[in-house]
PDB file of C-alpha atoms in Angstrom:
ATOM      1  CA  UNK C 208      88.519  98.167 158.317  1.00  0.00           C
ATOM      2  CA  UNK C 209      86.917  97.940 161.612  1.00  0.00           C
ATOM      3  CA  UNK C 210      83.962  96.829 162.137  1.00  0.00           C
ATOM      4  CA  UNK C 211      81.800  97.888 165.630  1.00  0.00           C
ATOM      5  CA  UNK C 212      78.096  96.277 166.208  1.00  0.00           C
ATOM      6  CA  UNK C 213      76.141  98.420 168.755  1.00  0.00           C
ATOM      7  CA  UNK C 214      72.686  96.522 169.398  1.00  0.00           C
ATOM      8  CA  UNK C 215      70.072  98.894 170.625  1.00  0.00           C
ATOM      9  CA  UNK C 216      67.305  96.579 170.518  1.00  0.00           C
ATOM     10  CA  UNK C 217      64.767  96.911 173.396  1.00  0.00           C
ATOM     11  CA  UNK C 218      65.912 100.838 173.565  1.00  0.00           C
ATOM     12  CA  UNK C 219      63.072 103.963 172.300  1.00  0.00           C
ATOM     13  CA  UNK C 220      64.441 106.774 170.539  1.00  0.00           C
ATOM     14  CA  UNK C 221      66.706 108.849 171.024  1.00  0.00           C
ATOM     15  CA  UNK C 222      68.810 105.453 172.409  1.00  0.00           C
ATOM     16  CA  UNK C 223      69.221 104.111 169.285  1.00  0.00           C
ATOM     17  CA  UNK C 224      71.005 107.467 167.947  1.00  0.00           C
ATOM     18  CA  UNK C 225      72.732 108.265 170.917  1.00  0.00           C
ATOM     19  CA  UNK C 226      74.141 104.825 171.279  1.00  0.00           C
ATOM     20  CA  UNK C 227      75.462 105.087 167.544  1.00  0.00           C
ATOM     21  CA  UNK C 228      76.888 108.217 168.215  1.00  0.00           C
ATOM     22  CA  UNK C 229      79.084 107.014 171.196  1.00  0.00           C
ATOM     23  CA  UNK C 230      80.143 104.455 169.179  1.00  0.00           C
ATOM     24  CA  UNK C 231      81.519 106.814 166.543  1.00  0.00           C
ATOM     25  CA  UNK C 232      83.124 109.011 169.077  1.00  0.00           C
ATOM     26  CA  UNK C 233      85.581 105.728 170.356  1.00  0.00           C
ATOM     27  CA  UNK C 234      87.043 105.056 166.203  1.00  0.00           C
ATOM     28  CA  UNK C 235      90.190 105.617 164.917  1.00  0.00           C
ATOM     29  CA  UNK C 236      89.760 105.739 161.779  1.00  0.00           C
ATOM     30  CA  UNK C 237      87.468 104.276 158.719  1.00  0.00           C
ATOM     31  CA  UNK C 238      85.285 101.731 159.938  1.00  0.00           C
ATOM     32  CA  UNK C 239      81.696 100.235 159.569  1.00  0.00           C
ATOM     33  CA  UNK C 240      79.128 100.540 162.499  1.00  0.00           C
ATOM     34  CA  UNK C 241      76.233  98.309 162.445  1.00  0.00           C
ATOM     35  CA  UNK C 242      73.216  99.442 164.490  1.00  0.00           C
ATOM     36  CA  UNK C 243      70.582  96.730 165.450  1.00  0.00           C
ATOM     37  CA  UNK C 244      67.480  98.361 166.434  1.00  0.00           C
ATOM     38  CA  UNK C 245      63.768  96.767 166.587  1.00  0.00           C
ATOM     39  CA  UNK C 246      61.620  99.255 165.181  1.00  0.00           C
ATOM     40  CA  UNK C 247      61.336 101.203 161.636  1.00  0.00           C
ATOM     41  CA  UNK C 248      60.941 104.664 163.319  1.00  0.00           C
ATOM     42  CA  UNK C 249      64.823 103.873 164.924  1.00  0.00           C
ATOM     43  CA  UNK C 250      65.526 102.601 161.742  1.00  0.00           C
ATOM     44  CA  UNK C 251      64.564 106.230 160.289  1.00  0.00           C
ATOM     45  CA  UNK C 252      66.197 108.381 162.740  1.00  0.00           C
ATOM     46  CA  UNK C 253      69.726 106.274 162.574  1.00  0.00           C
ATOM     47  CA  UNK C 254      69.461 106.466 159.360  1.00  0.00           C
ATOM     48  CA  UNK C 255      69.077 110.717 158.984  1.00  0.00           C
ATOM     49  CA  UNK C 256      72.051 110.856 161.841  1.00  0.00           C
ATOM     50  CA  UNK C 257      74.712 108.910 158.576  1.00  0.00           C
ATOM     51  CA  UNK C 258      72.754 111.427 156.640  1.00  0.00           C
ATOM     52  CA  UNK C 259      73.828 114.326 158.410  1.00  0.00           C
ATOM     53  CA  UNK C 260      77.138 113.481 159.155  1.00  0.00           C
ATOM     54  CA  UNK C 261      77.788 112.578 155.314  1.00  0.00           C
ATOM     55  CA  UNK C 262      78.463 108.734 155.188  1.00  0.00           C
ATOM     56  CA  UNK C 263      77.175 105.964 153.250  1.00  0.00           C
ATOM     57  CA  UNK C 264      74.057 104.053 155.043  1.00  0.00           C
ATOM     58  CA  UNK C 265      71.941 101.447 153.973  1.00  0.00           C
ATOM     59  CA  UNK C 266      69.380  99.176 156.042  1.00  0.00           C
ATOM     60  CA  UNK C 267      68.179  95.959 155.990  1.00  0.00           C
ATOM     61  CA  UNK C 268      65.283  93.965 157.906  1.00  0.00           C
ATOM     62  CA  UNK C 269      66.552  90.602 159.249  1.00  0.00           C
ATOM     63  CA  UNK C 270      62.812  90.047 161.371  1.00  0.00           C
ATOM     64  CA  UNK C 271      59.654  91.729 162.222  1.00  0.00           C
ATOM     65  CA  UNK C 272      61.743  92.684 165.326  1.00  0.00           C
ATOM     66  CA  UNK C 273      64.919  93.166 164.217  1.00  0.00           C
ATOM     67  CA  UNK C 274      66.481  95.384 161.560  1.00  0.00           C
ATOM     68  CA  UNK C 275      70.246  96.719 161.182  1.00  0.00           C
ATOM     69  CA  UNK C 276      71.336  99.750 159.929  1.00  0.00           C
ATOM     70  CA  UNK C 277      75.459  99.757 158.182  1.00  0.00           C
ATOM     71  CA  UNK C 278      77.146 103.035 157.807  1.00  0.00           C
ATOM     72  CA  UNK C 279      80.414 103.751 156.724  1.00  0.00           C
ATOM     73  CA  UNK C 280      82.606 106.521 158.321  1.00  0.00           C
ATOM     74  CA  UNK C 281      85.353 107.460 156.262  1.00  0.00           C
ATOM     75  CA  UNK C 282      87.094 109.176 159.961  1.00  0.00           C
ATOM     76  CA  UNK C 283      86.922 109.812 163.598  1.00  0.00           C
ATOM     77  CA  UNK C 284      83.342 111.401 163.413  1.00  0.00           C
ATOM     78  CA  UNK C 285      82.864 113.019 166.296  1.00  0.00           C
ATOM     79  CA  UNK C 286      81.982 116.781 166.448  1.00  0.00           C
ATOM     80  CA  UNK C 287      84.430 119.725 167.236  1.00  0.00           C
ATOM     81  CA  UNK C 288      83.905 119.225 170.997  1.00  0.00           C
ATOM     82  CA  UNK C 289      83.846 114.901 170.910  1.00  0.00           C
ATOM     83  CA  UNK C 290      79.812 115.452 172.152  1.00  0.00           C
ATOM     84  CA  UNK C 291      76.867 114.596 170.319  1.00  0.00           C
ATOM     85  CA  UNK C 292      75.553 117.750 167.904  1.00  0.00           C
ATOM     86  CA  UNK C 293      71.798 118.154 169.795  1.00  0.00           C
ATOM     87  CA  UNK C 294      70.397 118.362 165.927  1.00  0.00           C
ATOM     88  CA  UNK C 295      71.587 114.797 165.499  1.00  0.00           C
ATOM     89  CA  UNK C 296      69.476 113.490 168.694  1.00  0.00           C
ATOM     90  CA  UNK C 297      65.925 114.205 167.280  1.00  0.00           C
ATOM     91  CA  UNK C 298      63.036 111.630 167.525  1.00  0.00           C
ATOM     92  CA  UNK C 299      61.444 112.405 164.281  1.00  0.00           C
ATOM     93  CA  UNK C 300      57.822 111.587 163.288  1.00  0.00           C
ATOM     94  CA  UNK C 301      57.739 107.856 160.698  1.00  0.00           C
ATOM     95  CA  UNK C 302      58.315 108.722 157.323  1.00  0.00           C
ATOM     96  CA  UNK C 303      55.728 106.637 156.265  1.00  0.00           C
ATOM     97  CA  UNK C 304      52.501 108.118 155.161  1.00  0.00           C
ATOM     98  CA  UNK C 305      49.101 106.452 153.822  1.00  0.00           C
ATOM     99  CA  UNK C 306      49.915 105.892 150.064  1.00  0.00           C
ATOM    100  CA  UNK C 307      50.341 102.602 148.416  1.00  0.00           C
ATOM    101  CA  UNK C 308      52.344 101.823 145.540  1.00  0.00           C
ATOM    102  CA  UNK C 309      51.250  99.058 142.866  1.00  0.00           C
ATOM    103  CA  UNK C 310      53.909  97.977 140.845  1.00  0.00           C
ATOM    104  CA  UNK C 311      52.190  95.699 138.157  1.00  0.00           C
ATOM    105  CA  UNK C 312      55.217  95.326 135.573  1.00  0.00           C
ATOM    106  CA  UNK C 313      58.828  95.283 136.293  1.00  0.00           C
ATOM    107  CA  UNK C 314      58.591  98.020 133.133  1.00  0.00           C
ATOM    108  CA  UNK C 315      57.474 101.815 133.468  1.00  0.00           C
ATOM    109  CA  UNK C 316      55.189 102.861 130.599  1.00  0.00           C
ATOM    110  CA  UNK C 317      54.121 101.327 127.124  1.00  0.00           C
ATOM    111  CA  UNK C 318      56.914 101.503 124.407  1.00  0.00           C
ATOM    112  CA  UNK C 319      60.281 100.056 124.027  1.00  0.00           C
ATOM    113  CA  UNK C 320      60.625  97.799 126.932  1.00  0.00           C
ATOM    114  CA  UNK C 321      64.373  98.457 127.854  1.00  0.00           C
ATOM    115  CA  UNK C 322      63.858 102.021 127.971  1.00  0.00           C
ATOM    116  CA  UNK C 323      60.795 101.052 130.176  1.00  0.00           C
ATOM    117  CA  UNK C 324      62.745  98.544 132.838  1.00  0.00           C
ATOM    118  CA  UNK C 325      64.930 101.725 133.025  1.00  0.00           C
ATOM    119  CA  UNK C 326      62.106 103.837 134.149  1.00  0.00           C
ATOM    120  CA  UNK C 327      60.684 101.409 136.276  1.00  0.00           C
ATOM    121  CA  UNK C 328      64.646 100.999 138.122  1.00  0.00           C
ATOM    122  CA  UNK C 329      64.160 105.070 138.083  1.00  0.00           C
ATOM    123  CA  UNK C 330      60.881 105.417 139.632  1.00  0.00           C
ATOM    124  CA  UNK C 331      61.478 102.797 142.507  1.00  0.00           C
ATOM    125  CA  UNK C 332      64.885 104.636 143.482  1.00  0.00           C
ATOM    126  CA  UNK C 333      62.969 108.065 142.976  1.00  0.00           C
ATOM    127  CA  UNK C 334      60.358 106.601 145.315  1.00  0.00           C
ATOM    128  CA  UNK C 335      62.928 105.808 148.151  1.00  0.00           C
ATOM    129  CA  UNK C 336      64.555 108.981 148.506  1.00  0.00           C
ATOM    130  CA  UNK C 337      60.797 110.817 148.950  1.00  0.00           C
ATOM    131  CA  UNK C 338      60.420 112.532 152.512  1.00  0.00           C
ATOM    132  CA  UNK C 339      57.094 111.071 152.722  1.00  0.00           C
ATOM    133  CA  UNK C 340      57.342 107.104 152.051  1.00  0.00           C
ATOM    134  CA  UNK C 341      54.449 105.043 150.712  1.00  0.00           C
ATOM    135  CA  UNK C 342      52.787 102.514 153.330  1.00  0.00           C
ATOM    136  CA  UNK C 343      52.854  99.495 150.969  1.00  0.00           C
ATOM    137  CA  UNK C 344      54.236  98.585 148.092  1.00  0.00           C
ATOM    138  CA  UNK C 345      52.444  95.702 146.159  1.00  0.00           C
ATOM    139  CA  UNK C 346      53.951  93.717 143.122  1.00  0.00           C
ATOM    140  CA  UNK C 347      51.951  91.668 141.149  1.00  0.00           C
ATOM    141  CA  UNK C 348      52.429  89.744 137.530  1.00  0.00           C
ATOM    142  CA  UNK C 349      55.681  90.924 135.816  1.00  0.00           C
ATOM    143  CA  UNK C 350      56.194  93.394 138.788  1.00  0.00           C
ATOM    144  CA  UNK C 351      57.294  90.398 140.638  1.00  0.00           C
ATOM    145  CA  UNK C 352      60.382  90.100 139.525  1.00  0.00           C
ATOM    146  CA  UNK C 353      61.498  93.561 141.045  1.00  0.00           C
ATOM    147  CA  UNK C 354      61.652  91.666 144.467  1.00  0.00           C
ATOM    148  CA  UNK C 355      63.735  88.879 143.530  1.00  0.00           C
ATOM    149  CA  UNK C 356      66.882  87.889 143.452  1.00  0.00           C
ATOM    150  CA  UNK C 357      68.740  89.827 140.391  1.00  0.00           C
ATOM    151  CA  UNK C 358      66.875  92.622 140.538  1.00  0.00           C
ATOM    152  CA  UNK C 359      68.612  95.718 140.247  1.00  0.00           C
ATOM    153  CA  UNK C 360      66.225  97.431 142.709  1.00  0.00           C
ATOM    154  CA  UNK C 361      66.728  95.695 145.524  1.00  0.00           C
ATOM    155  CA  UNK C 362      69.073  98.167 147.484  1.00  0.00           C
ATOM    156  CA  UNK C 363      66.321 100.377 147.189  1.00  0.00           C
ATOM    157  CA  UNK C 364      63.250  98.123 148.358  1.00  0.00           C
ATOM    158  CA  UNK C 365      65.110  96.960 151.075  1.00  0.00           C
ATOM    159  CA  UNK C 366      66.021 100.050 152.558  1.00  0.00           C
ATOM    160  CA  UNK C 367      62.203 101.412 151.990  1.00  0.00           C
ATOM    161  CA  UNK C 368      61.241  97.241 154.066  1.00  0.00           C
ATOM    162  CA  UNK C 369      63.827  98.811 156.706  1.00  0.00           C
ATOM    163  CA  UNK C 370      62.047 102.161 157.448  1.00  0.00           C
ATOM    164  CA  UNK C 371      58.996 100.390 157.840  1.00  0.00           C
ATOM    165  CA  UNK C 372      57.257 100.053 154.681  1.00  0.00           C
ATOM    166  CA  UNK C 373      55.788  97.244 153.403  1.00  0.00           C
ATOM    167  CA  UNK C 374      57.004  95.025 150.548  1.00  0.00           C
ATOM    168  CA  UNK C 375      54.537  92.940 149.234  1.00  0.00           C
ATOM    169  CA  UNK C 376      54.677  90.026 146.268  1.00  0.00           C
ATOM    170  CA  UNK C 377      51.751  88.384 144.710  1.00  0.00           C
ATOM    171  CA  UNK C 378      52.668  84.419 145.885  1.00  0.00           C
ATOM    172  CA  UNK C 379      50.466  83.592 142.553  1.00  0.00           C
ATOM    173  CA  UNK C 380      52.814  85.639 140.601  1.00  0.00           C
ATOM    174  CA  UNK C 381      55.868  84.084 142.110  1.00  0.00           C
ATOM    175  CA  UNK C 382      54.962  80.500 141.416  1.00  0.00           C
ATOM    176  CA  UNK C 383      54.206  81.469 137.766  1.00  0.00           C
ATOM    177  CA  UNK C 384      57.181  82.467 136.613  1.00  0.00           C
ATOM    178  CA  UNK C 385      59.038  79.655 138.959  1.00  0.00           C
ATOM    179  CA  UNK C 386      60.569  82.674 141.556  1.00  0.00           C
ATOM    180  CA  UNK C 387      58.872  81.014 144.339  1.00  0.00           C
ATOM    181  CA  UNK C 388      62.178  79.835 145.873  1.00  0.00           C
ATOM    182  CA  UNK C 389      63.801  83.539 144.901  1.00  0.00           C
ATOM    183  CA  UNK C 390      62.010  86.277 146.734  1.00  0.00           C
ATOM    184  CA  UNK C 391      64.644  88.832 148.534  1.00  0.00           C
ATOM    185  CA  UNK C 392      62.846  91.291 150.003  1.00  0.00           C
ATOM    186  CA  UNK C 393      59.639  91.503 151.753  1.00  0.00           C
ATOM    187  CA  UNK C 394      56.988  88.906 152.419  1.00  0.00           C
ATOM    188  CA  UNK C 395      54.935  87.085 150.122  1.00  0.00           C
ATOM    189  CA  UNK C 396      50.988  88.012 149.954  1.00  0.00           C
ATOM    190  CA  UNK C 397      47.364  86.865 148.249  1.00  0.00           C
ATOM    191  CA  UNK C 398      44.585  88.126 146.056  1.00  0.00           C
ATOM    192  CA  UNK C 399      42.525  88.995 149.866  1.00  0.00           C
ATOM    193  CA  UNK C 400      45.440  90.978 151.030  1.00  0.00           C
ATOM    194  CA  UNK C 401      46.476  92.666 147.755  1.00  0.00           C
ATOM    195  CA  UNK C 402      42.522  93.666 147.303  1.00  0.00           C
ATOM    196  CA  UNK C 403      42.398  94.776 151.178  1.00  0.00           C
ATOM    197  CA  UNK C 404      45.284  96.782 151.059  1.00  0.00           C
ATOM    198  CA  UNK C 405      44.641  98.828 147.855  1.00  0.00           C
ATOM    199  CA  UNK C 406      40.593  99.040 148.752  1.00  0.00           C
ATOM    200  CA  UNK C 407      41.687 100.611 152.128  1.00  0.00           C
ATOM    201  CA  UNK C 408      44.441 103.272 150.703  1.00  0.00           C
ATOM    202  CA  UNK C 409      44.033 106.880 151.286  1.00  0.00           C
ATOM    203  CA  UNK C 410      45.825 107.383 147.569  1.00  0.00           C
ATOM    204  CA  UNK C 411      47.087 104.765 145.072  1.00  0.00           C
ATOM    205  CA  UNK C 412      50.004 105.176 142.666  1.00  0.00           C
ATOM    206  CA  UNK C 413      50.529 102.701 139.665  1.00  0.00           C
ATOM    207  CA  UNK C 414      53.603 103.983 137.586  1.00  0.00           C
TER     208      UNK C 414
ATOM    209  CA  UNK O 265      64.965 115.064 156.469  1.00  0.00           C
ATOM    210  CA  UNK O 266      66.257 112.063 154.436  1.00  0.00           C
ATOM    211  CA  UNK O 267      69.951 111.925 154.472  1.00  0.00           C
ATOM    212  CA  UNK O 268      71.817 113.305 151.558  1.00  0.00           C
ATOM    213  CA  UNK O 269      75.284 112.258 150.097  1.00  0.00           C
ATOM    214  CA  UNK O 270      78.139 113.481 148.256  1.00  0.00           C
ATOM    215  CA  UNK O 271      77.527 112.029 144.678  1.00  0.00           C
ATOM    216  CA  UNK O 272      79.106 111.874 141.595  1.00  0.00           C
ATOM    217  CA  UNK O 273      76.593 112.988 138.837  1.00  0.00           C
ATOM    218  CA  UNK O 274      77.421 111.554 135.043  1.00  0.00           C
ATOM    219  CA  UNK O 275      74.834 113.165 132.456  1.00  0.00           C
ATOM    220  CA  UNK O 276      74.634 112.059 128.546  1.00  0.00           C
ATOM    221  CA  UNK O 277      73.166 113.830 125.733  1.00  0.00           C
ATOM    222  CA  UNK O 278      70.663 110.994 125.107  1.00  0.00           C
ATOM    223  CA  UNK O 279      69.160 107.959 127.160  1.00  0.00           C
ATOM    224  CA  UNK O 280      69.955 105.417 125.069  1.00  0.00           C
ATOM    225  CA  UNK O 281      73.608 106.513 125.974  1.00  0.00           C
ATOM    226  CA  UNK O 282      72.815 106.542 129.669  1.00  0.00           C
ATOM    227  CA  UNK O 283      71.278 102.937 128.914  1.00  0.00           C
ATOM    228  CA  UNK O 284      74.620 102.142 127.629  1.00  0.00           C
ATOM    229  CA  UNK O 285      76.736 103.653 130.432  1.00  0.00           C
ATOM    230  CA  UNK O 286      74.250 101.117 132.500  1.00  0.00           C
ATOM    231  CA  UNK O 287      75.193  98.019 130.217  1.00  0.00           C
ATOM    232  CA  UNK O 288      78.789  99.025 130.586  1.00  0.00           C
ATOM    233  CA  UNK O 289      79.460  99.117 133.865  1.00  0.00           C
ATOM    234  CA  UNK O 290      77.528  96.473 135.173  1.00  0.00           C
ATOM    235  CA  UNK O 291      79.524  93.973 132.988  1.00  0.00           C
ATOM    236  CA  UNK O 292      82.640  95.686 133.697  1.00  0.00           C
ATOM    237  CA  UNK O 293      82.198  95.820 137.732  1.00  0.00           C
ATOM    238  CA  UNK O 294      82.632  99.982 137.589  1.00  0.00           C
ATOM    239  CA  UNK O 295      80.793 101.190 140.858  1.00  0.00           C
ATOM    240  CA  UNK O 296      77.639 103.161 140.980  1.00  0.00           C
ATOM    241  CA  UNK O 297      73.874 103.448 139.562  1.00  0.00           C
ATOM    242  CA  UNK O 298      71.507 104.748 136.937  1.00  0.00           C
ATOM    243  CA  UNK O 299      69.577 106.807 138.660  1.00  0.00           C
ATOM    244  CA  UNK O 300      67.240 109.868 137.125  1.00  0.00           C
ATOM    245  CA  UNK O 301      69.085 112.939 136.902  1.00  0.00           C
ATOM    246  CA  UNK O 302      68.744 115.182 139.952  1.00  0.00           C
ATOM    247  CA  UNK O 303      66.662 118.644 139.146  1.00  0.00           C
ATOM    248  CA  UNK O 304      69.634 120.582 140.763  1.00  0.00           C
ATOM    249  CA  UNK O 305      71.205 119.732 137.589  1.00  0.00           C
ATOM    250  CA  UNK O 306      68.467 120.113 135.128  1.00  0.00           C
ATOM    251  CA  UNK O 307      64.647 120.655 135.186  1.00  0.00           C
ATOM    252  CA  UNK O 308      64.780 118.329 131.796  1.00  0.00           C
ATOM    253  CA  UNK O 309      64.092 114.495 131.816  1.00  0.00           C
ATOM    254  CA  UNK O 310      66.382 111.996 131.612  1.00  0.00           C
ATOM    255  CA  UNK O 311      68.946 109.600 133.127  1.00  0.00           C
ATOM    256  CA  UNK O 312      72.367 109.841 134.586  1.00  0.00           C
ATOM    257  CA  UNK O 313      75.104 107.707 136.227  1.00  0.00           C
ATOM    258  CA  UNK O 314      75.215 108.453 140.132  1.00  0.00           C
ATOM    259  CA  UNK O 315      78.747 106.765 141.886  1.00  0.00           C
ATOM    260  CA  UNK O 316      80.866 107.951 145.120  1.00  0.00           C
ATOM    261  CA  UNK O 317      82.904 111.007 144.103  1.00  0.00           C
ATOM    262  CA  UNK O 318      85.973 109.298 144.636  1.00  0.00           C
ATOM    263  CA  UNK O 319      85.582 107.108 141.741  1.00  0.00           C
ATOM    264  CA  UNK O 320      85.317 109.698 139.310  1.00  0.00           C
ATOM    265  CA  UNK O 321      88.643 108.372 137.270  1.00  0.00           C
ATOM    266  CA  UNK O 322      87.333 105.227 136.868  1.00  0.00           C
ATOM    267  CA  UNK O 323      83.602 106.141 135.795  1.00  0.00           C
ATOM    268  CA  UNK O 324      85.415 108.608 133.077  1.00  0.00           C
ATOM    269  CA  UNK O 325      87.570 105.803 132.122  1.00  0.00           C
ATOM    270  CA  UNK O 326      84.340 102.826 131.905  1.00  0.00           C
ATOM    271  CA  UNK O 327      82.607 105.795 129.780  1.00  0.00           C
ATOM    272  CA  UNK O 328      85.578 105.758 127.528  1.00  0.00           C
ATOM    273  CA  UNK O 329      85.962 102.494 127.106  1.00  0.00           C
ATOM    274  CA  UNK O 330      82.401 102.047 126.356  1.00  0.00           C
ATOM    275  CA  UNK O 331      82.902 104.648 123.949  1.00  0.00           C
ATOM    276  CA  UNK O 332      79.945 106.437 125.695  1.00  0.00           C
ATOM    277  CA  UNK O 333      79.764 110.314 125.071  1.00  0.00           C
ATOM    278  CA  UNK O 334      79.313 112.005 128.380  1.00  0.00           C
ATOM    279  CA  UNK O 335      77.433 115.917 128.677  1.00  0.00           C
ATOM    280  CA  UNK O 336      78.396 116.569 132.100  1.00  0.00           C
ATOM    281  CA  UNK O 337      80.125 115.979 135.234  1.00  0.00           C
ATOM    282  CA  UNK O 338      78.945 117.045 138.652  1.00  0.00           C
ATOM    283  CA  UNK O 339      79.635 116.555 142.633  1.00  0.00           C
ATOM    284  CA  UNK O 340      76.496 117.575 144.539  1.00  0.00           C
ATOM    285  CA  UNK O 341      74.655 116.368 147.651  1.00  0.00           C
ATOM    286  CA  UNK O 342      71.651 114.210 146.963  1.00  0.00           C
TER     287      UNK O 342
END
């Protein structure tokens, strides 16, 4: 399958989109276009244009300044007329509002504890897809281990990291249960930052 | 708007069989996700198998292999 890289790093919206778009006019058939941009909000509005075309998108941050968005076309994807539809080329406010998330456990609820990792898997997915995204999400003790490598939520926190919010693991927690070396998504963090950011939330959720 | 997708939408009759379905497929490399159950399909609680529409055949299959009982099948954009 082919495989096109446009890099619109340095470029405001609507570059970003547009550039995507006239890379999906030139295909001839299935292929994977990876869009390097340098700024959640681009990350956001790349992201809605798969969305309203239909394909398969998922984002990743590689830096503070760098993030890369993969969507699969299944065809040529242009519109009837080969141009740009004008709804595509918005510049949408960030998606990202004032709430933080603290994710304490890596299960939802007290009970059976299966059923509960379930939940938790449920809630962070849930979480992803709202129109309004949470500023930060902490995890701290057992909730830990949703950021690290084998955890089934991953997809989801990483494409939350790549729209801007923040992914934040309790460093404490991490050497405790020896995942120090395992983190794989979002940055590690401390007692003053965890207690700054939820003192300073507008709301706080703790499923 | 966040973008919505074409999805196939597995639903069980209990959760512990949508826990199963999880099990299942995740040993047995059969694409897709547990994901809760979208409210176009119910109002109710509860989990249900979420995979690109084109695998359909073989999410029916991994659900009879598993000897899973399935309630429902739907394509819907979410």
């Amino acid at each position: 399958m082919e495989n096109i890289i446009v890099d619109a790093r340095g470029h405001q919206c609507p570059v970003p989109v547009v550039m995507t778009i006239k890379a999906l006019e030139g295909v001839k058939g299935p292929c994977t276009v990876e869009t390097h941009v340098d700024n959640e909000t681009a990350v956001q509005n790349v992201t809605r244009l798969a969305g309203s075309r239909g394909f398969p998108v998922t984002s990743e941050k590689l830096a503070a300044d760098h993030f890369v968005i993969y969507m699969q076309a299944p065809q040529p994807a242009s519109g009837p007329s080969g141009e740009p539809r004008a709804e595509e080329i918005v510049c949408a406010p960030d998606r990202r509002g004032s709430t933080v998330v603290a994710v304490t456990t890596d299960s939802m609820g007290h009970g059976n504890e299966e059923l509960g990792k379930t939940l938790m898997k449920g809630f962070l997915y849930a979480l992803s897809q709202l129109e309004e995204l949470p500023k930060t999400i902490l995890f701290y003790n057992g909730g830990a281990k949703l950021t690290t490598e084998g955890s089934l939520s991953l997809e989801d926190l990483r494409s939350m990291e790549a729209q801007g919010v923040k992914i934040l693991t309790c460093g404490t927690c991490l050497n405790f249960y020896g995942l120090t070396e395992k983190l794989a998504v979002g940055e590690v963090t401390n007692m003053y930052s965890i207690v700054e950011t939820l003192a300073g939330a507008d709301k706080i959720i703790k499923p | 708007m966040r973008p919505r997708l074409l999805r196939l939408i597995v639903s069980f009759h209990t959760t512990t069989a949508a826990m199963a379905m999880e099990r299942y497929c995740l040993e047995n490399a059969v694409p897709g996700r547990l994901i809760p159950i979208p409210r176009e399909i119910t109002a109710g609680c509860g989990m249900a198998w979420s995979a690109p529409p084109e695998e359909k055949d073989t999410v029916l299959r991994a659900a009879e292999g598993g000897e899973i009982e399935i309630a429902g099948t739907y394509v819907l954009e979410i």
